Tab-separated table of N, CA and C and ligand atoms in Angstrom:
chain	number	residue	atom	x	y	z
A	1	UNK	N	-11.278	15.180	79.287
A	1	UNK	CA	-11.523	13.991	78.452
A	1	UNK	C	-12.955	13.489	78.685
A	2	UNK	N	-13.678	13.266	77.604
A	2	UNK	CA	-15.083	12.846	77.733
A	2	UNK	C	-15.174	11.308	77.830
A	3	UNK	N	-16.379	10.822	78.215
A	3	UNK	CA	-16.606	9.371	78.286
A	3	UNK	C	-16.368	8.757	76.911
A	4	UNK	N	-16.792	9.495	75.887
A	4	UNK	CA	-16.635	9.019	74.520
A	4	UNK	C	-15.152	8.810	74.166
A	5	UNK	N	-14.306	9.756	74.644
A	5	UNK	CA	-12.857	9.614	74.378
A	5	UNK	C	-12.314	8.354	75.047
A	6	UNK	N	-12.781	8.107	76.301
A	6	UNK	CA	-12.282	6.934	77.047
A	6	UNK	C	-12.748	5.648	76.340
A	7	UNK	N	-14.023	5.639	75.924
A	7	UNK	CA	-14.557	4.469	75.204
A	7	UNK	C	-13.726	4.202	73.957
A	8	UNK	N	-13.409	5.286	73.259
A	8	UNK	CA	-12.644	5.190	72.011
A	8	UNK	C	-11.248	4.604	72.253
A	9	UNK	N	-10.589	5.092	73.345
A	9	UNK	CA	-9.236	4.610	73.643
A	9	UNK	C	-9.285	3.111	73.991
A	10	UNK	N	-10.252	2.734	74.859
A	10	UNK	CA	-10.368	1.315	75.261
A	10	UNK	C	-10.673	0.467	74.025
A	11	UNK	N	-11.622	0.966	73.181
A	11	UNK	CA	-12.009	0.245	71.967
A	11	UNK	C	-10.794	0.016	71.055
A	12	UNK	N	-10.014	1.059	70.853
A	12	UNK	CA	-8.868	0.953	69.937
A	12	UNK	C	-7.800	0.008	70.505
A	13	UNK	N	-7.535	0.102	71.827
A	13	UNK	CA	-6.502	-0.767	72.421
A	13	UNK	C	-6.886	-2.247	72.246
A	14	UNK	N	-8.150	-2.587	72.595
A	14	UNK	CA	-8.554	-3.989	72.499
A	14	UNK	C	-8.735	-4.421	71.029
A	15	UNK	N	-9.160	-3.482	70.179
A	15	UNK	CA	-9.277	-3.782	68.744
A	15	UNK	C	-7.908	-4.084	68.155
A	16	UNK	N	-6.919	-3.289	68.525
A	16	UNK	CA	-5.552	-3.520	68.018
A	16	UNK	C	-5.029	-4.857	68.539
A	17	UNK	N	-5.303	-5.158	69.826
A	17	UNK	CA	-4.853	-6.440	70.373
A	17	UNK	C	-5.447	-7.597	69.553
A	18	UNK	N	-6.781	-7.534	69.338
A	18	UNK	CA	-7.456	-8.639	68.635
A	18	UNK	C	-6.910	-8.818	67.217
A	19	UNK	N	-6.900	-7.697	66.471
A	19	UNK	CA	-6.436	-7.780	65.085
A	19	UNK	C	-4.978	-8.231	65.066
A	20	UNK	N	-4.154	-7.695	65.979
A	20	UNK	CA	-2.730	-8.054	66.026
A	20	UNK	C	-2.534	-9.522	66.330
A	21	UNK	N	-3.338	-10.059	67.269
A	21	UNK	CA	-3.146	-11.468	67.623
A	21	UNK	C	-3.493	-12.366	66.432
A	22	UNK	N	-4.578	-12.037	65.707
A	22	UNK	CA	-4.930	-12.851	64.526
A	22	UNK	C	-3.874	-12.708	63.436
A	23	UNK	N	-3.415	-11.469	63.220
A	23	UNK	CA	-2.424	-11.236	62.161
A	23	UNK	C	-1.096	-11.935	62.460
A	24	UNK	N	-0.781	-12.106	63.745
A	24	UNK	CA	0.461	-12.803	64.091
A	24	UNK	C	0.269	-14.323	64.050
A	25	UNK	N	-0.824	-14.795	64.669
A	25	UNK	CA	-0.986	-16.251	64.829
A	25	UNK	C	-1.275	-16.962	63.499
A	26	UNK	N	-2.264	-16.445	62.737
A	26	UNK	CA	-2.730	-17.226	61.567
A	26	UNK	C	-1.687	-17.285	60.442
A	27	UNK	N	-1.136	-16.152	59.973
A	27	UNK	CA	-0.183	-16.317	58.851
A	27	UNK	C	1.257	-16.577	59.274
A	28	UNK	N	1.629	-16.338	60.565
A	28	UNK	CA	3.044	-16.477	60.937
A	28	UNK	C	3.274	-17.664	61.892
A	29	UNK	N	2.694	-17.595	63.105
A	29	UNK	CA	2.986	-18.619	64.111
A	29	UNK	C	2.495	-20.021	63.713
A	30	UNK	N	1.193	-20.097	63.340
A	30	UNK	CA	0.595	-21.405	63.032
A	30	UNK	C	1.344	-22.165	61.918
A	31	UNK	N	1.585	-21.526	60.750
A	31	UNK	CA	2.290	-22.271	59.680
A	31	UNK	C	3.690	-22.725	60.094
A	32	UNK	N	4.381	-21.878	60.897
A	32	UNK	CA	5.732	-22.257	61.343
A	32	UNK	C	5.670	-23.472	62.261
A	33	UNK	N	4.694	-23.454	63.211
A	33	UNK	CA	4.563	-24.574	64.145
A	33	UNK	C	4.178	-25.849	63.397
A	34	UNK	N	3.282	-25.694	62.411
A	34	UNK	CA	2.846	-26.845	61.617
A	34	UNK	C	4.053	-27.509	60.947
A	35	UNK	N	4.955	-26.656	60.423
A	35	UNK	CA	6.130	-27.189	59.727
A	35	UNK	C	7.072	-27.927	60.677
A	36	UNK	N	7.055	-27.515	61.956
A	36	UNK	CA	7.945	-28.165	62.924
A	36	UNK	C	7.434	-29.538	63.355
A	37	UNK	N	6.179	-29.858	62.967
A	37	UNK	CA	5.651	-31.195	63.251
A	37	UNK	C	4.743	-31.235	64.467
A	38	UNK	N	3.940	-32.332	64.530
A	38	UNK	CA	2.916	-32.464	65.569
A	38	UNK	C	3.515	-32.486	66.977
A	39	UNK	N	4.745	-33.010	67.118
A	39	UNK	CA	5.352	-33.135	68.447
A	39	UNK	C	5.603	-31.758	69.077
A	40	UNK	N	5.780	-30.718	68.240
A	40	UNK	CA	5.986	-29.356	68.760
A	40	UNK	C	4.698	-28.557	68.657
A	41	UNK	N	4.042	-28.668	67.489
A	41	UNK	CA	2.813	-27.909	67.228
A	41	UNK	C	1.755	-28.149	68.309
A	42	UNK	N	1.493	-29.446	68.592
A	42	UNK	CA	0.440	-29.821	69.554
A	42	UNK	C	0.661	-29.210	70.932
A	43	UNK	N	1.822	-29.489	71.582
A	43	UNK	CA	2.039	-28.951	72.934
A	43	UNK	C	2.050	-27.416	72.987
A	44	UNK	N	2.611	-26.747	71.954
A	44	UNK	CA	2.646	-25.272	71.996
A	44	UNK	C	1.215	-24.724	71.925
A	45	UNK	N	0.392	-25.272	70.999
A	45	UNK	CA	-0.988	-24.792	70.886
A	45	UNK	C	-1.776	-25.129	72.150
A	46	UNK	N	-1.516	-26.311	72.741
A	46	UNK	CA	-2.204	-26.684	73.986
A	46	UNK	C	-1.845	-25.732	75.122
A	47	UNK	N	-0.605	-25.233	75.110
A	47	UNK	CA	-0.203	-24.293	76.163
A	47	UNK	C	-0.798	-22.911	75.918
A	48	UNK	N	-0.959	-22.543	74.625
A	48	UNK	CA	-1.460	-21.196	74.300
A	48	UNK	C	-2.977	-21.068	74.444
A	49	UNK	N	-3.706	-22.112	74.019
A	49	UNK	CA	-5.163	-22.002	73.932
A	49	UNK	C	-5.858	-21.668	75.254
A	50	UNK	N	-5.454	-22.293	76.392
A	50	UNK	CA	-6.159	-21.972	77.643
A	50	UNK	C	-6.032	-20.498	78.051
A	51	UNK	N	-4.992	-19.807	77.570
A	51	UNK	CA	-4.857	-18.387	77.909
A	51	UNK	C	-5.444	-17.499	76.804
A	52	UNK	N	-5.235	-17.928	75.535
A	52	UNK	CA	-5.720	-17.114	74.406
A	52	UNK	C	-7.247	-17.064	74.345
A	53	UNK	N	-7.903	-18.220	74.607
A	53	UNK	CA	-9.365	-18.276	74.448
A	53	UNK	C	-10.071	-17.287	75.382
A	54	UNK	N	-9.796	-17.303	76.714
A	54	UNK	CA	-10.490	-16.324	77.561
A	54	UNK	C	-10.090	-14.877	77.282
A	55	UNK	N	-8.806	-14.640	76.958
A	55	UNK	CA	-8.366	-13.257	76.708
A	55	UNK	C	-9.026	-12.729	75.435
A	56	UNK	N	-9.047	-13.547	74.381
A	56	UNK	CA	-9.682	-13.095	73.135
A	56	UNK	C	-11.193	-12.957	73.312
A	57	UNK	N	-11.795	-13.878	74.087
A	57	UNK	CA	-13.235	-13.786	74.352
A	57	UNK	C	-13.561	-12.481	75.062
A	58	UNK	N	-12.790	-12.162	76.114
A	58	UNK	CA	-13.030	-10.919	76.866
A	58	UNK	C	-12.780	-9.705	75.968
A	59	UNK	N	-11.751	-9.787	75.107
A	59	UNK	CA	-11.447	-8.651	74.218
A	59	UNK	C	-12.592	-8.418	73.231
A	60	UNK	N	-13.184	-9.505	72.713
A	60	UNK	CA	-14.323	-9.351	71.798
A	60	UNK	C	-15.487	-8.672	72.522
A	61	UNK	N	-15.741	-9.109	73.774
A	61	UNK	CA	-16.850	-8.508	74.537
A	61	UNK	C	-16.586	-7.010	74.721
A	62	UNK	N	-15.351	-6.650	75.084
A	62	UNK	CA	-15.008	-5.239	75.312
A	62	UNK	C	-15.118	-4.446	74.008
A	63	UNK	N	-14.586	-5.019	72.914
A	63	UNK	CA	-14.609	-4.310	71.622
A	63	UNK	C	-16.053	-4.078	71.146
A	64	UNK	N	-16.898	-5.126	71.274
A	64	UNK	CA	-18.291	-4.959	70.830
A	64	UNK	C	-19.006	-3.975	71.760
A	65	UNK	N	-18.806	-4.124	73.082
A	65	UNK	CA	-19.469	-3.236	74.050
A	65	UNK	C	-19.089	-1.776	73.837
A	66	UNK	N	-17.781	-1.496	73.763
A	66	UNK	CA	-17.343	-0.105	73.580
A	66	UNK	C	-17.717	0.383	72.172
A	67	UNK	N	-17.665	-0.525	71.191
A	67	UNK	CA	-18.005	-0.138	69.806
A	67	UNK	C	-19.463	0.269	69.685
A	68	UNK	N	-20.364	-0.543	70.280
A	68	UNK	CA	-21.794	-0.213	70.222
A	68	UNK	C	-22.042	1.098	70.988
A	69	UNK	N	-21.387	1.246	72.153
A	69	UNK	CA	-21.561	2.481	72.933
A	69	UNK	C	-21.062	3.695	72.133
A	70	UNK	N	-19.947	3.529	71.435
A	70	UNK	CA	-19.410	4.629	70.601
A	70	UNK	C	-20.391	4.993	69.492
A	71	UNK	N	-20.942	3.945	68.841
A	71	UNK	CA	-21.889	4.190	67.741
A	71	UNK	C	-23.141	4.885	68.278
A	72	UNK	N	-23.634	4.414	69.461
A	72	UNK	CA	-24.850	5.006	70.037
A	72	UNK	C	-24.624	6.460	70.440
A	73	UNK	N	-23.399	6.756	70.914
A	73	UNK	CA	-23.143	8.116	71.391
A	73	UNK	C	-22.733	9.058	70.259
A	74	UNK	N	-22.575	8.497	69.058
A	74	UNK	CA	-22.154	9.353	67.944
A	74	UNK	C	-23.303	10.235	67.457
A	75	UNK	N	-22.942	11.434	67.041
A	75	UNK	CA	-23.965	12.356	66.517
A	75	UNK	C	-24.582	11.790	65.235
A	76	UNK	N	-23.811	10.923	64.573
A	76	UNK	CA	-24.288	10.383	63.295
A	76	UNK	C	-25.197	9.179	63.484
A	77	UNK	N	-25.444	8.767	64.777
A	77	UNK	CA	-26.201	7.529	65.014
A	77	UNK	C	-27.588	7.561	64.374
A	78	UNK	N	-28.265	8.739	64.435
A	78	UNK	CA	-29.635	8.840	63.886
A	78	UNK	C	-29.691	8.468	62.408
A	79	UNK	N	-28.566	8.709	61.735
A	79	UNK	CA	-28.560	8.427	60.295
A	79	UNK	C	-27.689	7.201	59.974
A	80	UNK	N	-27.649	6.269	60.951
A	80	UNK	CA	-26.770	5.095	60.806
A	80	UNK	C	-26.995	4.360	59.474
A	81	UNK	N	-28.292	4.191	59.101
A	81	UNK	CA	-28.593	3.437	57.883
A	81	UNK	C	-28.661	4.339	56.639
A	82	UNK	N	-28.352	5.607	56.825
A	82	UNK	CA	-28.492	6.532	55.697
A	82	UNK	C	-27.164	7.158	55.281
A	83	UNK	N	-26.079	6.802	55.992
A	83	UNK	CA	-24.788	7.410	55.627
A	83	UNK	C	-23.765	6.309	55.335
A	84	UNK	N	-22.754	6.685	54.563
A	84	UNK	CA	-21.688	5.725	54.264
A	84	UNK	C	-20.978	5.350	55.568
A	85	UNK	N	-20.809	6.332	56.482
A	85	UNK	CA	-20.179	6.059	57.790
A	85	UNK	C	-20.947	4.953	58.509
A	86	UNK	N	-22.299	5.135	58.566
A	86	UNK	CA	-23.151	4.174	59.265
A	86	UNK	C	-23.038	2.777	58.672
A	87	UNK	N	-23.101	2.684	57.338
A	87	UNK	CA	-23.019	1.376	56.686
A	87	UNK	C	-21.655	0.733	56.905
A	88	UNK	N	-20.604	1.568	56.920
A	88	UNK	CA	-19.254	1.030	57.132
A	88	UNK	C	-19.161	0.424	58.534
A	89	UNK	N	-19.726	1.143	59.525
A	89	UNK	CA	-19.707	0.632	60.904
A	89	UNK	C	-20.543	-0.655	60.995
A	90	UNK	N	-21.677	-0.694	60.279
A	90	UNK	CA	-22.536	-1.897	60.319
A	90	UNK	C	-21.797	-3.098	59.726
A	91	UNK	N	-21.085	-2.873	58.614
A	91	UNK	CA	-20.301	-3.976	58.024
A	91	UNK	C	-19.258	-4.467	59.046
A	92	UNK	N	-18.613	-3.524	59.741
A	92	UNK	CA	-17.618	-3.892	60.768
A	92	UNK	C	-18.260	-4.683	61.896
A	93	UNK	N	-19.462	-4.258	62.303
A	93	UNK	CA	-20.170	-4.962	63.381
A	93	UNK	C	-20.511	-6.387	62.950
A	94	UNK	N	-21.043	-6.525	61.725
A	94	UNK	CA	-21.427	-7.857	61.228
A	94	UNK	C	-20.179	-8.753	61.127
A	95	UNK	N	-19.066	-8.190	60.604
A	95	UNK	CA	-17.829	-8.982	60.483
A	95	UNK	C	-17.353	-9.419	61.871
A	96	UNK	N	-17.468	-8.518	62.867
A	96	UNK	CA	-17.026	-8.871	64.229
A	96	UNK	C	-17.902	-9.987	64.790
A	97	UNK	N	-19.231	-9.860	64.633
A	97	UNK	CA	-20.132	-10.886	65.174
A	97	UNK	C	-19.886	-12.227	64.472
A	98	UNK	N	-19.637	-12.167	63.144
A	98	UNK	CA	-19.350	-13.410	62.405
A	98	UNK	C	-18.037	-14.033	62.932
A	99	UNK	N	-17.040	-13.180	63.229
A	99	UNK	CA	-15.756	-13.696	63.748
A	99	UNK	C	-15.971	-14.371	65.105
A	100	UNK	N	-16.884	-13.820	65.909
A	100	UNK	CA	-17.166	-14.419	67.224
A	100	UNK	C	-17.820	-15.798	67.039
A	101	UNK	N	-18.788	-15.881	66.104
A	101	UNK	CA	-19.485	-17.154	65.863
A	101	UNK	C	-18.489	-18.194	65.338
A	102	UNK	N	-17.685	-17.792	64.339
A	102	UNK	CA	-16.710	-18.738	63.768
A	102	UNK	C	-15.679	-19.140	64.833
A	103	UNK	N	-15.191	-18.148	65.579
A	103	UNK	CA	-14.126	-18.401	66.557
A	103	UNK	C	-14.588	-19.271	67.711
A	104	UNK	N	-15.706	-18.872	68.326
A	104	UNK	CA	-16.107	-19.566	69.549
A	104	UNK	C	-17.130	-20.673	69.298
A	105	UNK	N	-17.890	-20.566	68.193
A	105	UNK	CA	-18.882	-21.591	67.900
A	105	UNK	C	-18.302	-22.754	67.108
A	106	UNK	N	-17.336	-22.477	66.224
A	106	UNK	CA	-16.816	-23.537	65.351
A	106	UNK	C	-15.357	-23.909	65.649
A	107	UNK	N	-14.516	-22.873	65.812
A	107	UNK	CA	-13.078	-23.144	65.974
A	107	UNK	C	-12.737	-23.739	67.336
A	108	UNK	N	-13.225	-23.100	68.409
A	108	UNK	CA	-12.854	-23.548	69.755
A	108	UNK	C	-13.254	-25.016	70.004
A	109	UNK	N	-14.503	-25.436	69.675
A	109	UNK	CA	-14.833	-26.851	69.907
A	109	UNK	C	-13.926	-27.807	69.132
A	110	UNK	N	-13.552	-27.426	67.896
A	110	UNK	CA	-12.657	-28.293	67.116
A	110	UNK	C	-11.251	-28.319	67.729
A	111	UNK	N	-10.814	-27.158	68.223
A	111	UNK	CA	-9.506	-27.083	68.886
A	111	UNK	C	-9.485	-27.987	70.120
A	112	UNK	N	-10.578	-27.967	70.893
A	112	UNK	CA	-10.653	-28.795	72.104
A	112	UNK	C	-10.633	-30.284	71.731
A	113	UNK	N	-11.393	-30.638	70.652
A	113	UNK	CA	-11.420	-32.038	70.227
A	113	UNK	C	-10.038	-32.498	69.777
A	114	UNK	N	-9.344	-31.599	69.041
A	114	UNK	CA	-7.996	-31.929	68.557
A	114	UNK	C	-7.036	-32.132	69.721
A	115	UNK	N	-7.163	-31.222	70.712
A	115	UNK	CA	-6.284	-31.279	71.882
A	115	UNK	C	-6.491	-32.602	72.629
A	116	UNK	N	-7.774	-32.959	72.834
A	116	UNK	CA	-8.097	-34.214	73.554
A	116	UNK	C	-7.546	-35.415	72.817
A	117	UNK	N	-7.780	-35.439	71.501
A	117	UNK	CA	-7.323	-36.554	70.685
A	117	UNK	C	-5.788	-36.621	70.701
A	118	UNK	N	-5.158	-35.456	70.590
A	118	UNK	CA	-3.687	-35.381	70.601
A	118	UNK	C	-3.127	-35.932	71.911
A	119	UNK	N	-3.787	-35.569	73.032
A	119	UNK	CA	-3.311	-36.062	74.338
A	119	UNK	C	-3.494	-37.568	74.457
A	120	UNK	N	-4.616	-38.090	73.896
A	120	UNK	CA	-4.910	-39.518	74.059
A	120	UNK	C	-3.947	-40.395	73.254
A	121	UNK	N	-3.302	-39.823	72.223
A	121	UNK	CA	-2.366	-40.650	71.431
A	121	UNK	C	-0.901	-40.351	71.782
A	122	UNK	N	-0.706	-39.507	72.817
A	122	UNK	CA	0.681	-39.168	73.174
A	122	UNK	C	1.434	-40.427	73.634
A	123	UNK	N	2.646	-40.613	73.120
A	123	UNK	CA	3.454	-41.766	73.531
A	123	UNK	C	3.200	-43.016	72.704
A	124	UNK	N	2.254	-42.947	71.764
A	124	UNK	CA	2.022	-44.098	70.868
A	124	UNK	C	1.622	-43.568	69.490
A	125	UNK	N	1.685	-44.473	68.496
A	125	UNK	CA	1.281	-44.033	67.150
A	125	UNK	C	-0.244	-44.009	67.082
A	126	UNK	N	-0.839	-42.962	66.469
A	126	UNK	CA	-2.301	-42.946	66.358
A	126	UNK	C	-2.786	-44.062	65.441
A	127	UNK	N	-3.978	-44.608	65.711
A	127	UNK	CA	-4.570	-45.611	64.817
A	127	UNK	C	-4.913	-44.891	63.511
A	128	UNK	N	-5.136	-45.650	62.408
A	128	UNK	CA	-5.468	-44.978	61.140
A	128	UNK	C	-6.693	-44.073	61.290
A	129	UNK	N	-7.700	-44.529	62.081
A	129	UNK	CA	-8.912	-43.709	62.254
A	129	UNK	C	-8.596	-42.420	63.019
A	130	UNK	N	-7.767	-42.537	64.077
A	130	UNK	CA	-7.385	-41.350	64.855
A	130	UNK	C	-6.568	-40.393	63.988
A	131	UNK	N	-5.669	-40.963	63.163
A	131	UNK	CA	-4.840	-40.149	62.271
A	131	UNK	C	-5.714	-39.360	61.307
A	132	UNK	N	-6.725	-40.061	60.740
A	132	UNK	CA	-7.643	-39.398	59.800
A	132	UNK	C	-8.409	-38.275	60.486
A	133	UNK	N	-8.891	-38.592	61.715
A	133	UNK	CA	-9.670	-37.589	62.472
A	133	UNK	C	-8.817	-36.353	62.763
A	134	UNK	N	-7.568	-36.620	63.192
A	134	UNK	CA	-6.656	-35.506	63.505
A	134	UNK	C	-6.400	-34.646	62.274
A	135	UNK	N	-6.213	-35.325	61.132
A	135	UNK	CA	-5.952	-34.594	59.877
A	135	UNK	C	-7.154	-33.740	59.470
A	136	UNK	N	-8.354	-34.353	59.594
A	136	UNK	CA	-9.586	-33.629	59.228
A	136	UNK	C	-9.767	-32.404	60.110
A	137	UNK	N	-9.601	-32.620	61.444
A	137	UNK	CA	-9.776	-31.511	62.377
A	137	UNK	C	-8.757	-30.409	62.114
A	138	UNK	N	-7.514	-30.826	61.847
A	138	UNK	CA	-6.453	-29.861	61.609
A	138	UNK	C	-6.758	-29.018	60.365
A	139	UNK	N	-7.276	-29.686	59.292
A	139	UNK	CA	-7.611	-28.954	58.056
A	139	UNK	C	-8.765	-27.980	58.324
A	140	UNK	N	-9.759	-28.425	59.113
A	140	UNK	CA	-10.893	-27.543	59.411
A	140	UNK	C	-10.441	-26.333	60.234
A	141	UNK	N	-9.569	-26.591	61.232
A	141	UNK	CA	-9.071	-25.501	62.085
A	141	UNK	C	-8.307	-24.483	61.233
A	142	UNK	N	-7.506	-24.990	60.289
A	142	UNK	CA	-6.720	-24.105	59.423
A	142	UNK	C	-7.649	-23.209	58.595
A	143	UNK	N	-8.674	-23.834	57.971
A	143	UNK	CA	-9.596	-23.055	57.132
A	143	UNK	C	-10.366	-22.029	57.967
A	144	UNK	N	-10.902	-22.492	59.115
A	144	UNK	CA	-11.697	-21.577	59.945
A	144	UNK	C	-10.841	-20.429	60.484
A	145	UNK	N	-9.574	-20.710	60.801
A	145	UNK	CA	-8.684	-19.646	61.292
A	145	UNK	C	-8.488	-18.590	60.213
A	146	UNK	N	-8.357	-19.053	58.945
A	146	UNK	CA	-8.177	-18.097	57.835
A	146	UNK	C	-9.428	-17.253	57.654
A	147	UNK	N	-10.600	-17.912	57.751
A	147	UNK	CA	-11.866	-17.180	57.614
A	147	UNK	C	-11.928	-16.103	58.702
A	148	UNK	N	-11.555	-16.497	59.935
A	148	UNK	CA	-11.596	-15.547	61.040
A	148	UNK	C	-10.627	-14.385	60.845
A	149	UNK	N	-9.457	-14.686	60.312
A	149	UNK	CA	-8.486	-13.618	60.054
A	149	UNK	C	-9.092	-12.609	59.077
A	150	UNK	N	-9.710	-13.130	58.000
A	150	UNK	CA	-10.314	-12.243	56.993
A	150	UNK	C	-11.405	-11.378	57.650
A	151	UNK	N	-12.246	-12.000	58.496
A	151	UNK	CA	-13.339	-11.258	59.142
A	151	UNK	C	-12.792	-10.152	60.055
A	152	UNK	N	-11.748	-10.474	60.812
A	152	UNK	CA	-11.183	-9.476	61.730
A	152	UNK	C	-10.514	-8.344	60.943
A	153	UNK	N	-9.864	-8.692	59.825
A	153	UNK	CA	-9.235	-7.646	59.003
A	153	UNK	C	-10.320	-6.758	58.375
A	154	UNK	N	-11.452	-7.368	57.963
A	154	UNK	CA	-12.567	-6.558	57.424
A	154	UNK	C	-13.062	-5.602	58.513
A	155	UNK	N	-13.238	-6.141	59.745
A	155	UNK	CA	-13.717	-5.298	60.857
A	155	UNK	C	-12.742	-4.128	61.070
A	156	UNK	N	-11.457	-4.438	61.136
A	156	UNK	CA	-10.447	-3.394	61.368
A	156	UNK	C	-10.461	-2.373	60.224
A	157	UNK	N	-10.488	-2.888	58.983
A	157	UNK	CA	-10.460	-2.003	57.805
A	157	UNK	C	-11.654	-1.056	57.782
A	158	UNK	N	-12.847	-1.596	58.073
A	158	UNK	CA	-14.044	-0.735	58.029
A	158	UNK	C	-13.980	0.332	59.120
A	159	UNK	N	-13.495	-0.056	60.312
A	159	UNK	CA	-13.413	0.902	61.431
A	159	UNK	C	-12.484	2.066	61.078
A	160	UNK	N	-11.331	1.704	60.531
A	160	UNK	CA	-10.333	2.741	60.224
A	160	UNK	C	-10.821	3.619	59.063
A	161	UNK	N	-11.578	3.000	58.103
A	161	UNK	CA	-12.024	3.748	56.917
A	161	UNK	C	-13.266	4.596	57.201
A	162	UNK	N	-14.018	4.222	58.270
A	162	UNK	CA	-15.355	4.819	58.494
A	162	UNK	C	-15.373	6.351	58.390
A	163	UNK	N	-14.401	6.989	59.018
A	163	UNK	CA	-14.441	8.456	59.062
A	163	UNK	C	-14.076	9.112	57.720
A	164	UNK	N	-13.533	8.333	56.789
A	164	UNK	CA	-13.120	8.920	55.505
A	164	UNK	C	-14.099	8.651	54.369
A	165	UNK	N	-15.111	7.755	54.610
A	165	UNK	CA	-15.985	7.398	53.478
A	165	UNK	C	-17.122	8.422	53.336
B	1	HEM	C1	-12.390	-6.855	65.788
B	1	HEM	C2	-13.279	-5.889	65.738
B	1	HEM	C3	-12.953	-4.419	65.769
B	1	HEM	C4	-11.762	-3.760	65.597
B	1	HEM	C5	-10.397	-4.376	65.319
B	1	HEM	C6	-12.044	-2.326	65.711
B	1	HEM	C7	-11.097	-1.328	65.626
B	1	HEM	C8	-11.377	0.015	65.629
B	1	HEM	C9	-10.399	1.076	65.457
B	1	HEM	C10	-8.887	0.845	65.270
B	1	HEM	C11	-11.066	2.256	65.476
B	1	HEM	C12	-10.456	3.666	65.341
B	1	HEM	C13	-10.600	4.146	63.911
B	1	HEM	C14	-10.143	5.576	63.713
B	1	HEM	O1	-10.079	6.347	64.662
B	1	HEM	O2	-9.843	5.932	62.572
B	1	HEM	C15	-12.475	1.973	65.664
B	1	HEM	C16	-13.463	2.923	65.708
B	1	HEM	C17	-14.800	2.649	65.884
B	1	HEM	N1	-15.384	1.405	66.071
B	1	HEM	FE1	-14.415	-0.372	66.023
B	1	HEM	N2	-13.392	-2.149	65.939
B	1	HEM	C18	-13.984	-3.402	65.985
B	1	HEM	C19	-15.323	-3.688	66.223
B	1	HEM	C20	-16.321	-2.732	66.383
B	1	HEM	C21	-17.717	-3.045	66.633
B	1	HEM	C22	-18.310	-4.440	66.794
B	1	HEM	C23	-18.388	-1.864	66.700
B	1	HEM	C24	-19.850	-1.720	66.952
B	1	HEM	C25	-20.656	-1.058	66.229
B	1	HEM	C26	-17.411	-0.787	66.483
B	1	HEM	C27	-17.688	0.571	66.434
B	1	HEM	C28	-16.755	1.575	66.221
B	1	HEM	C29	-17.085	3.005	66.118
B	1	HEM	C30	-18.467	3.619	66.203
B	1	HEM	C31	-15.852	3.668	65.906
B	1	HEM	C32	-15.643	5.163	65.685
B	1	HEM	C33	-15.564	5.393	64.173
B	1	HEM	C34	-15.296	6.849	63.804
B	1	HEM	O3	-14.659	7.571	64.561
B	1	HEM	O4	-15.732	7.250	62.736
B	1	HEM	N3	-16.173	-1.377	66.303
B	1	HEM	N4	-12.633	0.601	65.752
């Protein structure tokens, strides 16, 4: 087994984990929790986020690291900008980097703000201003999560299609 094979296996395992976690959380878990109400949604997300954020962050680092190493070690690397394979991989790379920016630059800070606000109103009714803030943050988190799901699916789709284009 070559180094390239090992890189490929690690890349695929972490890529599948990342895509799978987004595909499960955004269209299935999140909407169900939302329907169950803030009293359940808030605590479940608060329990998940401290573990999901570092695991997904590390998985992105591994996927990008092994992905770039795979691209560099590929015989087709010299013609990266001249082949359909190369362009497909570049689109996947850009989608992955965009997912990292959206996920960790925009989503995580809003999630933390929501969590803090949610904890501060626990046991009492939120003031109208707090209620509005919570609603705004929740709507932004929902939209950004969908954007991230689309980006991760684009990354996955391009990777799987690369060898056939
Ligand atoms: C969330 C992001 C990503 C996911 C889910 C993902 C997933 C995958 C999967 C499943 C494969 C195997 C495809 C196959 O054998 O048919 C693959 C291959 C590959 N990935 Fe990624 N990947 C991601 C990000 C990246 C990034 C950022 C790079 C960096 C350039 C990259 C570079 C590659 C390369 C070069 C291959 C080999 C393609 C080939 O054999 O033709 N990937 N990826």
